[in-house]
Short mmCIF file of C-alpha atoms in Angstrom, two decimals:
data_model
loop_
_atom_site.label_atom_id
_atom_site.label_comp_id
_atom_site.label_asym_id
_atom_site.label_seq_id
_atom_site.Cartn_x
_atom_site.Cartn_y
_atom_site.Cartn_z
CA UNK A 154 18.23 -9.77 -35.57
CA UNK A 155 15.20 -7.52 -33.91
CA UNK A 156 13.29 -5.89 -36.71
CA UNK A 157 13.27 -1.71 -35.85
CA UNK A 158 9.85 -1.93 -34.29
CA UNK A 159 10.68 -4.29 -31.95
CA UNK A 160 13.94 -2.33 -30.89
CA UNK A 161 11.51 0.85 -30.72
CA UNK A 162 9.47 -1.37 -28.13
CA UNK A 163 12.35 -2.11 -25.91
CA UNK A 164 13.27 1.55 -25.76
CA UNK A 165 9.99 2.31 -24.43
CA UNK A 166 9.77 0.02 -21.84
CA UNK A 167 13.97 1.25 -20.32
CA UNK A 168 12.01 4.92 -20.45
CA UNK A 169 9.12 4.09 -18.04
CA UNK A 170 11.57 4.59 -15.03
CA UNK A 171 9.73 3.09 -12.62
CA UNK A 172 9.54 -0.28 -14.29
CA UNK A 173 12.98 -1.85 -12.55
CA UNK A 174 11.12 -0.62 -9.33
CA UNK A 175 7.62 -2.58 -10.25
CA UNK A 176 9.94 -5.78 -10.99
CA UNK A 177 12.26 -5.67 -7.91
CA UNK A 178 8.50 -5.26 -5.66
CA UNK A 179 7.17 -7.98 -7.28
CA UNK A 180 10.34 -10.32 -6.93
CA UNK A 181 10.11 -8.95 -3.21
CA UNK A 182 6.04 -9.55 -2.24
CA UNK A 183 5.51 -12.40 -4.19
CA UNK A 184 8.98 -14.30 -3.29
CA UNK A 185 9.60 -15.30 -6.88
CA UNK A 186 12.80 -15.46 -8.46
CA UNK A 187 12.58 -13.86 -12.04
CA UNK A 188 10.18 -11.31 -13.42
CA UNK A 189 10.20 -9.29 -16.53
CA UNK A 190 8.12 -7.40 -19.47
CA UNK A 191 7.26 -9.40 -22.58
CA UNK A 192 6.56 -8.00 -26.23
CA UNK A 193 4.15 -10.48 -27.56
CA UNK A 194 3.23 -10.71 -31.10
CA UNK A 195 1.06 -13.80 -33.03
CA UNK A 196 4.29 -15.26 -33.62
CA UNK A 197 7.10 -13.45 -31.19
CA UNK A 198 7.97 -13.41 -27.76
CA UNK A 199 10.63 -10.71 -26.80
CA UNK A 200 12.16 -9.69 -23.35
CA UNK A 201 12.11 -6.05 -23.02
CA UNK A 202 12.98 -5.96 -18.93
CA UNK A 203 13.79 -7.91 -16.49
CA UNK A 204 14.27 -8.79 -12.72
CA UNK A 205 16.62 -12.16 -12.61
CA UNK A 206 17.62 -13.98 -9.75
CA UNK A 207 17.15 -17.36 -9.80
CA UNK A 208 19.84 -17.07 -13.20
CA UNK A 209 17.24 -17.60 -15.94
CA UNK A 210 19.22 -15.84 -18.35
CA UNK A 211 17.06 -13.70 -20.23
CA UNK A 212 18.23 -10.17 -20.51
CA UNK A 213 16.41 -7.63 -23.18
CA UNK A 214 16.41 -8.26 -26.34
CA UNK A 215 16.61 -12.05 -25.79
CA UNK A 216 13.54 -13.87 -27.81
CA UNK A 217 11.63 -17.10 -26.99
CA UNK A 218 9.82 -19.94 -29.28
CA UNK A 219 6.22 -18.51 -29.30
CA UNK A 220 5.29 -22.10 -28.81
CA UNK A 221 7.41 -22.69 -26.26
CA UNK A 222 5.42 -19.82 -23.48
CA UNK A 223 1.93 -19.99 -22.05
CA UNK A 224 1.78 -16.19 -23.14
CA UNK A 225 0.03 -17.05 -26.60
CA UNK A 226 -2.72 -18.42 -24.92
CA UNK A 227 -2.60 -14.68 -23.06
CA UNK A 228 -3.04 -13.07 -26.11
CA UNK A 229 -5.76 -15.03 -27.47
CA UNK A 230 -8.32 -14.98 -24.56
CA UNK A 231 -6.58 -11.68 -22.77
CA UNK A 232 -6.59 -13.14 -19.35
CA UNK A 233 -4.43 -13.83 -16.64
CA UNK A 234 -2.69 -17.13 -15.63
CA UNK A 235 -1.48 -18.02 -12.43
CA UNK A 236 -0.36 -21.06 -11.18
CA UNK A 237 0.81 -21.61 -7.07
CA UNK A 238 2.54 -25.36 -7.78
CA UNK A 239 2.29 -26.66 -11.30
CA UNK A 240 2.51 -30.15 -10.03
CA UNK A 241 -0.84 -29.90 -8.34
CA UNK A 242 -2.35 -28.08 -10.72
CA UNK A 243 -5.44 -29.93 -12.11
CA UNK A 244 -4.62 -27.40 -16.06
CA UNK A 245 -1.11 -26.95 -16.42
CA UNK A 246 0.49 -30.15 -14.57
CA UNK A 247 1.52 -31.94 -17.84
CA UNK A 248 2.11 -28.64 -19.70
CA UNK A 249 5.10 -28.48 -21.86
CA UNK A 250 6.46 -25.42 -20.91
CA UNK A 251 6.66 -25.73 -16.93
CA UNK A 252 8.42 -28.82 -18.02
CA UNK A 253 10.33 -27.29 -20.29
CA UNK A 254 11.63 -24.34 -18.03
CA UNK A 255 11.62 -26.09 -14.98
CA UNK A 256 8.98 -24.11 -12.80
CA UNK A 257 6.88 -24.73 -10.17
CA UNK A 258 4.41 -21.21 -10.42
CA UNK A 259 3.93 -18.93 -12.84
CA UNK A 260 2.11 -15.58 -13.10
CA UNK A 261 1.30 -13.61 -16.27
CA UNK A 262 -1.35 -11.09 -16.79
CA UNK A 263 -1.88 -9.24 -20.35
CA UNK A 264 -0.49 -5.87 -20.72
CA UNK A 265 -3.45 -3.61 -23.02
CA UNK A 266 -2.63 -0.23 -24.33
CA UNK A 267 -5.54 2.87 -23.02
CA UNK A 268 -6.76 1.95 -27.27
CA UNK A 269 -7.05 -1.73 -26.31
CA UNK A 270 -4.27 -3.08 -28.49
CA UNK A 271 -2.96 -6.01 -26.53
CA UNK A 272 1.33 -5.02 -25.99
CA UNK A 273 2.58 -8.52 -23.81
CA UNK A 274 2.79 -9.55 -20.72
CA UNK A 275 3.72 -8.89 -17.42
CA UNK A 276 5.04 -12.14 -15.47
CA UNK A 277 6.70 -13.63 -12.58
CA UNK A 278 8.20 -17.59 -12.73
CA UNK A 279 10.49 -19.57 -9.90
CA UNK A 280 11.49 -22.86 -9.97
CA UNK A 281 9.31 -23.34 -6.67
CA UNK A 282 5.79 -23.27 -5.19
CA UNK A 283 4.52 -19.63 -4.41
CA UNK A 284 1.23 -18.17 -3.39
CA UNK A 285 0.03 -16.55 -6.16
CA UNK A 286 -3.54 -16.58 -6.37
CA UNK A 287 -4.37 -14.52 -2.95
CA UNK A 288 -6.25 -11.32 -3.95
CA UNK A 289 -3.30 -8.37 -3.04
CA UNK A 290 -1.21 -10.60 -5.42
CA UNK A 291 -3.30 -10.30 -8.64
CA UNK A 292 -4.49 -6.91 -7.47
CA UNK A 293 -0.71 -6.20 -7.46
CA UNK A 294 0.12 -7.48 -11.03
CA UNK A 295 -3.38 -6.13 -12.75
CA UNK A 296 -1.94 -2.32 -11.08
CA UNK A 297 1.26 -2.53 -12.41
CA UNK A 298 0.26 -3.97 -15.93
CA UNK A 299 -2.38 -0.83 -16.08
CA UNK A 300 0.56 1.49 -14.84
CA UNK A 301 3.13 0.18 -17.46
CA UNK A 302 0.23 0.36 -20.30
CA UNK A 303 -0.71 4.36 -19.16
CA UNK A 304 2.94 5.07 -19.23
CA UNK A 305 3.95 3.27 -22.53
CA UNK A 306 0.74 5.04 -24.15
CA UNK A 307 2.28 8.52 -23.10
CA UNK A 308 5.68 7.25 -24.11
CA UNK A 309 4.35 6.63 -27.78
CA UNK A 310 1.84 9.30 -28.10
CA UNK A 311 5.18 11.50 -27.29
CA UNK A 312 7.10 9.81 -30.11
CA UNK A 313 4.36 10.49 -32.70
CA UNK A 314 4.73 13.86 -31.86
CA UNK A 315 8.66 13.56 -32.41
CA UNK A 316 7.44 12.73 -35.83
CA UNK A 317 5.39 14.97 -36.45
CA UNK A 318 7.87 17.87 -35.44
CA UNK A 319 10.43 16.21 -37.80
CA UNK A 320 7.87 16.56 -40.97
CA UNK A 321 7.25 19.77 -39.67
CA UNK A 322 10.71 20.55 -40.27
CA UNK A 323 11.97 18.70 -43.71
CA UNK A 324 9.05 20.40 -45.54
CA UNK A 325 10.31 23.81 -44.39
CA UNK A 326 13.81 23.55 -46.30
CA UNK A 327 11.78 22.73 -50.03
CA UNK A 328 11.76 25.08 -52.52
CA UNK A 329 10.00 28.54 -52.59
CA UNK A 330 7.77 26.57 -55.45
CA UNK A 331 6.11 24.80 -52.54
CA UNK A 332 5.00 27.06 -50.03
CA UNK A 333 1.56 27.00 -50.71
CA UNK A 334 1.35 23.24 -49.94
CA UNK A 335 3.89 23.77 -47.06
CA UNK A 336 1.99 26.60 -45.51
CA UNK A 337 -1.76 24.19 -46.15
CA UNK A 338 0.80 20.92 -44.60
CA UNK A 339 2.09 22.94 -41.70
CA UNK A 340 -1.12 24.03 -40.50
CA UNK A 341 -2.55 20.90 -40.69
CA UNK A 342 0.09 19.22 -38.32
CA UNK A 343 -0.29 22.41 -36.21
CA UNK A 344 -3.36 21.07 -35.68
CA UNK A 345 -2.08 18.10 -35.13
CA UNK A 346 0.13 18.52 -32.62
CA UNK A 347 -2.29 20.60 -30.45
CA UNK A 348 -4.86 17.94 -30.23
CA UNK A 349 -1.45 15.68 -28.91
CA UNK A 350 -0.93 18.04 -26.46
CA UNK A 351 -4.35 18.19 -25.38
CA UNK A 352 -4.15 14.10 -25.34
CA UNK A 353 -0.80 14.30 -23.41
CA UNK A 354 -1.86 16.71 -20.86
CA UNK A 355 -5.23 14.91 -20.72
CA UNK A 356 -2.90 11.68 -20.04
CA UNK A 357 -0.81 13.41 -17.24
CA UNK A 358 -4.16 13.62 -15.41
CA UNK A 359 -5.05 10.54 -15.78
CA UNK A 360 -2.02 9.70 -14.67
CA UNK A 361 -2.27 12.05 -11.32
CA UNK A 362 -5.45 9.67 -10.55
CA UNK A 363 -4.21 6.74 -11.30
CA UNK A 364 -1.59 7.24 -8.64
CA UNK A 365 -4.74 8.23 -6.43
CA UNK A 366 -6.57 4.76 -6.97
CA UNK A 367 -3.34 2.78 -6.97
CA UNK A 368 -2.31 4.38 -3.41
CA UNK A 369 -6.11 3.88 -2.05
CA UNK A 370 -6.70 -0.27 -4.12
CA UNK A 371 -3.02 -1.09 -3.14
CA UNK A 372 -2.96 -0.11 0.82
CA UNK A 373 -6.72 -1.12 1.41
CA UNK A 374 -6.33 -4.93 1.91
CA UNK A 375 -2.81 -3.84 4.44
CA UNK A 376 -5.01 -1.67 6.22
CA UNK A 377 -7.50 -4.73 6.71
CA UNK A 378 -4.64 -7.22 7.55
CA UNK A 379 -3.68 -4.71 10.08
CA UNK A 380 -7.52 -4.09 11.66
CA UNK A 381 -8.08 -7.79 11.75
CA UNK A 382 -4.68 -8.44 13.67
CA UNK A 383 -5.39 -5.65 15.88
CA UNK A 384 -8.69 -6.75 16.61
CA UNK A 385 -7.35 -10.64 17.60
CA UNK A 386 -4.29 -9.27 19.68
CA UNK A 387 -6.93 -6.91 21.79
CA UNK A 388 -9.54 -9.39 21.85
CA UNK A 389 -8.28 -13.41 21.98
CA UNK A 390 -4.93 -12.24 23.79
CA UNK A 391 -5.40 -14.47 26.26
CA UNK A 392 -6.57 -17.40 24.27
CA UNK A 393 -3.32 -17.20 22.44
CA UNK A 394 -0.08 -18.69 23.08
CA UNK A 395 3.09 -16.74 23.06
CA UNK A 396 4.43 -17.99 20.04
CA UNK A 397 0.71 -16.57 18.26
CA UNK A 398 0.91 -13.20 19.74
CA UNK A 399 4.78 -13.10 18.10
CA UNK A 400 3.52 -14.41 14.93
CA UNK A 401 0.60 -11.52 14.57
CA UNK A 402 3.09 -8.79 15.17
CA UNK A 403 5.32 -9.95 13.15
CA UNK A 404 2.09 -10.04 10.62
CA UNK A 405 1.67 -6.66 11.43
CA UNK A 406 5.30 -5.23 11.25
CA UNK A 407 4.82 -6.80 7.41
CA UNK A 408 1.77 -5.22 6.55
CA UNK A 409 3.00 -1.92 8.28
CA UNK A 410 6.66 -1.92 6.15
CA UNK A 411 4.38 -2.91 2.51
CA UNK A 412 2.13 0.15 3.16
CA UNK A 413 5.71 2.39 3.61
CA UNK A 414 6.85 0.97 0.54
CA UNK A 415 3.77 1.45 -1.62
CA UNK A 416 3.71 4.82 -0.30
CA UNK A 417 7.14 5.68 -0.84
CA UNK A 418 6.87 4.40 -4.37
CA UNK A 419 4.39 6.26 -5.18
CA UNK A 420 6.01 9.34 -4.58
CA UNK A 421 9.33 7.76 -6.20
CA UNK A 422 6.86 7.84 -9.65
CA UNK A 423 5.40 10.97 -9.04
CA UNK A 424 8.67 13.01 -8.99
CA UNK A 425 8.94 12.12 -12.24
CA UNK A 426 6.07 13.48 -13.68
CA UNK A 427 5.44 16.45 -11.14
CA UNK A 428 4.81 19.55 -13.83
CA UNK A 429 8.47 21.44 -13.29
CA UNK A 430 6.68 24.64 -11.67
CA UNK A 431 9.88 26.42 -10.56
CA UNK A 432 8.87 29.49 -8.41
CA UNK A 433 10.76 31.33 -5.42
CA UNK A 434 10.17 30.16 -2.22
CA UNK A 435 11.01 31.03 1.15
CA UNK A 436 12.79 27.95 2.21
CA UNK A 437 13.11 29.08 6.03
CA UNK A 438 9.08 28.83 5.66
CA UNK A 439 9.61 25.47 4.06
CA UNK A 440 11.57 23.87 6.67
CA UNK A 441 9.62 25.77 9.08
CA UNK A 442 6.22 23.70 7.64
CA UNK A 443 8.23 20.21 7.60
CA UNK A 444 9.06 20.32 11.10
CA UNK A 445 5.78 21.13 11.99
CA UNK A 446 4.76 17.98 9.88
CA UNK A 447 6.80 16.07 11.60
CA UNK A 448 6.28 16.76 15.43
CA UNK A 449 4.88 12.92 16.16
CA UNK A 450 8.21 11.73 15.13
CA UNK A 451 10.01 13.77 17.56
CA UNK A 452 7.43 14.25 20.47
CA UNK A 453 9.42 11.24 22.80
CA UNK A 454 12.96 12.53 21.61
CA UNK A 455 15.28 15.04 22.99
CA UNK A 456 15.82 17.19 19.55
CA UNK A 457 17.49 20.63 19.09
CA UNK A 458 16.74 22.26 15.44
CA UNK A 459 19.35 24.50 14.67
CA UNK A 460 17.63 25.87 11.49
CA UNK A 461 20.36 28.91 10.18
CA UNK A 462 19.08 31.53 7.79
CA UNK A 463 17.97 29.77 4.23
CA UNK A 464 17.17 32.89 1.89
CA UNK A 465 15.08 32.13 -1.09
CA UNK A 466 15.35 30.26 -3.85
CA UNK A 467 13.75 28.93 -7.31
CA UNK A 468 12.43 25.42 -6.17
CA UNK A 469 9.69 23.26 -7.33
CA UNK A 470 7.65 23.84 -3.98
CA UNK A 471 6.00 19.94 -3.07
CA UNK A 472 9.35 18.27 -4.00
CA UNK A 473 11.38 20.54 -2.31
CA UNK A 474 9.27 20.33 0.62
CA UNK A 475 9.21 16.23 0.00
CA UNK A 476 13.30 16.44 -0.16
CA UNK A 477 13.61 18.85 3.26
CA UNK A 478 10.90 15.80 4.93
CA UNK A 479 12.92 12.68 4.00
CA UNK A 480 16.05 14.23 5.01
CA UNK A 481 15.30 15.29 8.23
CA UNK A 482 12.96 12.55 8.71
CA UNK A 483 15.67 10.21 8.37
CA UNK A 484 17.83 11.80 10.83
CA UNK A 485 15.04 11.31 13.21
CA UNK A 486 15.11 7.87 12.54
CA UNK A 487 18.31 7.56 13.24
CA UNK A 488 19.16 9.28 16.03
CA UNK A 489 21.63 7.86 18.86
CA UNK A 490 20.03 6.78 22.00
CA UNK A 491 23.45 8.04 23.81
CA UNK A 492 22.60 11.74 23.37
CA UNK A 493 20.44 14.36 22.43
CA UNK A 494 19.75 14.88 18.87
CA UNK A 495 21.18 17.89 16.67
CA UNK A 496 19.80 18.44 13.20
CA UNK A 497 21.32 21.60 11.49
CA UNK A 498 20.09 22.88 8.00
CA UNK A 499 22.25 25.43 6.52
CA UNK A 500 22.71 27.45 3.04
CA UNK A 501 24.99 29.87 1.32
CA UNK A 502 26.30 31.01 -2.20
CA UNK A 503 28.98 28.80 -3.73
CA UNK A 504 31.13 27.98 -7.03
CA UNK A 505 31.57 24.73 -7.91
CA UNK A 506 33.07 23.21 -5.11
CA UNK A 507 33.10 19.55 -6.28
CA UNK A 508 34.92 18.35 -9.32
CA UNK A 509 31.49 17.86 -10.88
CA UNK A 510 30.24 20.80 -10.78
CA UNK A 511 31.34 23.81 -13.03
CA UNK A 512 33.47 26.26 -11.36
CA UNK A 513 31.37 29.23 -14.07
CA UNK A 514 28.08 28.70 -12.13
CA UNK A 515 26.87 29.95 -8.56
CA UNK A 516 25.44 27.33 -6.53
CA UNK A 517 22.80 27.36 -3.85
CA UNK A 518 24.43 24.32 -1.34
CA UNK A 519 22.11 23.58 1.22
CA UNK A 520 23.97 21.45 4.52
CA UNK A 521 21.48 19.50 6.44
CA UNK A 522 23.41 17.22 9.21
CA UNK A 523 22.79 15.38 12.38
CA UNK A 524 24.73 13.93 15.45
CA UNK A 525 22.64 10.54 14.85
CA UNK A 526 24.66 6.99 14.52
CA UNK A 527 25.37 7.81 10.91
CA UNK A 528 26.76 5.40 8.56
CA UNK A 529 29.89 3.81 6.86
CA UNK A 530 32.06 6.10 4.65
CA UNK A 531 31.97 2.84 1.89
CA UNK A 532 28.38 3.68 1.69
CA UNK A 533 28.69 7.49 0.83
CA UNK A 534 27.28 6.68 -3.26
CA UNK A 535 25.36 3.33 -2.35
CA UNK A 536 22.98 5.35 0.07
CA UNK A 537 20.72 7.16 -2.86
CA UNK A 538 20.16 3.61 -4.39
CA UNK A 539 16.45 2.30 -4.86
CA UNK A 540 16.25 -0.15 -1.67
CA UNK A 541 19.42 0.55 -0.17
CA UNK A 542 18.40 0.58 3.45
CA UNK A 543 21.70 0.50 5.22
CA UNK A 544 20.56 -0.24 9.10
CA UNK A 545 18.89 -3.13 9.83
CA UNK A 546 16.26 -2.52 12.52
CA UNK A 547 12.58 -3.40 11.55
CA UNK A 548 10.36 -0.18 10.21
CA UNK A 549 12.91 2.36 10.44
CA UNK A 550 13.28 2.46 6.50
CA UNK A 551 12.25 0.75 3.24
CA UNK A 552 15.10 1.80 1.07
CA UNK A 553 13.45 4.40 -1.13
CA UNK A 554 13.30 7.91 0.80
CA UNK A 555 17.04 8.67 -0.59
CA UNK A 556 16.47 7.73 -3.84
CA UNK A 557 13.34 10.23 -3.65
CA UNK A 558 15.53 12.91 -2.36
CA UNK A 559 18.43 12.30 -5.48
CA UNK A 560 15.58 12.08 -7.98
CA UNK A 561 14.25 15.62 -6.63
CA UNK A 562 17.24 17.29 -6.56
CA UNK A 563 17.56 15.67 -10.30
CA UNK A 564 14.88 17.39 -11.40
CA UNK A 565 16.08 20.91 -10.24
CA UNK A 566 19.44 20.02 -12.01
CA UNK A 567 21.25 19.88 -9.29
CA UNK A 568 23.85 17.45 -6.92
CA UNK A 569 24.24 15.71 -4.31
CA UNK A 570 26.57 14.63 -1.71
CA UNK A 571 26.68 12.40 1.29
CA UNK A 572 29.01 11.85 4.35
CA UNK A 573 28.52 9.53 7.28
CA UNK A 574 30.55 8.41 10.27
CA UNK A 575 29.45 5.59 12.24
CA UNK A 576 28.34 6.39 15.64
CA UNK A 577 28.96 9.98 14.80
CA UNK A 578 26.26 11.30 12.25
CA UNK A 579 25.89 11.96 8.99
CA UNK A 580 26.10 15.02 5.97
CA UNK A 581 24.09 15.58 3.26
CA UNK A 582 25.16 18.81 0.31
CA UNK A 583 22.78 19.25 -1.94
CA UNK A 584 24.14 22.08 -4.90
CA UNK A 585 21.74 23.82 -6.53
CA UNK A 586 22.59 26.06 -10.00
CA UNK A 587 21.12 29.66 -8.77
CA UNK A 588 19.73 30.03 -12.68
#
């Protein structure tokens, strides 16, 4: 039976949204099979998320023998361990718990609160060899474990001032006898809870530039894979055979898709904690703007915009503009090659058409559709899952810019709908509540 703090710890970890995200990217760059968040005490080892598909069986909650891990070793001397193939490894090859567990590489790094309390780990195992050692992999897992630690400092910052609110209000129902110490008790966690918001909003910055140096660290060594490749293709083209000059594109194409993903997850975390600005906006401008944005997309295409009359409406400004790019954006990925492209973007007043909505509220539904090869009905729901790339062709999509576009209209309390026919095009509703 978890004790209540431990419990409190799991919570934390299922609120930092973007953690099942960090987990699948890992399981996805580094090729292993199982990855997940530790608690780690002097004595405990408890799961509190995890990636799984090699089977391992741990799910959150689950605990380990202290003993039995390589993580107390983490603690101690708060540094990473990372072994490629444990069999030729000169440290850990008669270790007891690669024995014990089976693997063949393992990767942990140490997970330390902004107050540099040491939380647990961060790790990766598979029952085979992996390269684990290169630089973009650590640089990866050190990120992520600094991203998890900012969040989960926010997380319980936020929670103290829970507490602090709920003090607030059990000393205002004692007796009239008591006011004088209420009155001297409520101004001092007045005072309180303004130097936590000063801390939070503080955070939310630091936040804002961690994103900034995660985007820039991240994409830096991709953008050197690519200007190396680049300069071997142009320069020893002809001292290559044909099965190199495959291999370095395909190199490229890799490096290319990774720096769309980063990007795209970056964005994916940052609608999250966008400050909810609502203000009226002309969306006609809005649209107007995106196309704009996206005129190298559509230069070598045969594209008609049939953009009807939007109006105005109360809209967080960058993620409305963000939603208005991914959707058309994805149309122009997806356009036939058997005819010109339509794109339409309509609005109007509604009730509640949909059985979820409420038929008491006005809704804003904005139509944008397209003539492209669409998709399968089947896929109507699956399309706004987190990697749920439904067409196959290399660079045209890394699973995320729908999930963006759900998460957006989310946070403006609104729904979403989508319709596809194959070879026909595809329908997106979005229903926004006018107030």
């Amino acid at each position: 039976m978890l004790e209540d703090h431990f419990k409190q710890d799991i919570i934390n970890i299922e609120n930092i949204t973007i953690v099942p995200t960090l987990l699948n990217v890992i399981c996805q760059t580094t090729g292993m099979g199982f990855a997940a968040i530790a608690r780690v005490t002097d004595d405990r080892w408890i799961t509190c998320s995890v990636q799984d598909n090699v089977h391992f069986g741990l799910k959150p909650g689950d605990e380990l023998q202290l003993k039995t891990t390589i993580c107390d070793d983490i603690r101690k001397n708060l540094r990473a361990v990372i072994i490629d193939n444990v069999s030729e490894d000169p440290e850990y090859h008669n270790h007891h718990t690669p024995a014990m567990y089976k693997l063949q590489s393992y990767i942990s790094v140490p997970i330390i609160r902004k107050d540099g309390s040491f939380f647990g780990t961060l790790c990766a195992i598979d029952p085979k060899p992996n390269s684990l050692k290169e630089f973009k992999v650590r640089e990866m897992f050190n990120l992520f474990a600094d991203l998890i630690a900012f969040h989960l400092t926010a997380i319980e910052q936020e929670t103290e001032n829970e507490i602090a609110l709920k003090e607030k209000n059990n000393l205002l129902k004692k007796t009239e006898v008591e006011k004088k110490e209420i009155q001297k008790l409520n101004s001092d966690i007045e005072k309180k809870l303004l130097q936590k918001n000063i801390s939070l909003e503080k955070m939310n910055s630091e936040l804002e530039a961690f994103n900034y140096i995660s985007s820039h660290d991240l994409q830096e060594p991709l953008r050197k894979i690519q200007l190396f490749t680049d300069t071997i293709e142009r320069e020893e083209a002809d001292n290559l055979s044909e099965k190199g000059k495959t291999a370095f594109h395909k190199i490229k194409m890799s490096a290319y898709r990774m720096q769309n993903l980063i990007s795209d997850l970056l964005i994916y975390s940052k609608t999250k904690f966008d400050d909810r600005k609502f203000e009226l906006k002309d969306l006609n401008q809005i649209a107007k703007d995106v196309i704009e944005d996206l005129t190298d997309e559509f230069d070598n295409k045969n594209v008609v915009f049939d953009i009807q009359p939007l109006g105005k409406l109360s809209v967080i400004e960058f993620q409305f503009r963000q939603l208005l790019y991914n959707l058309i954006s994805n149309s122009l990925k997806f356009a036939s090659p058997d005819r010109d492209l339509i794109i339409t973007v309509a609005a109007k007043i509604t009730n509640g058409e949909l059985e979820k909505l409420s038929p008491l509220t006005k809704y804003y539904k904005i139509t944008i559709s397209d003539n492209g090869i669409g998709f399968d009905q089947q896929y109507n729901e699956k399309i706004f899952g987190l990697f749920q790339a439904l067409h196959t062709k290399p660079l045209k999509s890394t699973g995320i810019g729908l999930t963006i576009v759900k998460r957006i209209v989310e946070n403006h309390n609104g729904f979403i709908k989508a319709e596809g026919i194959l070879n026909q095009g595809a329908k997106f509703e979005i229903f926004i509540p006018v107030e």
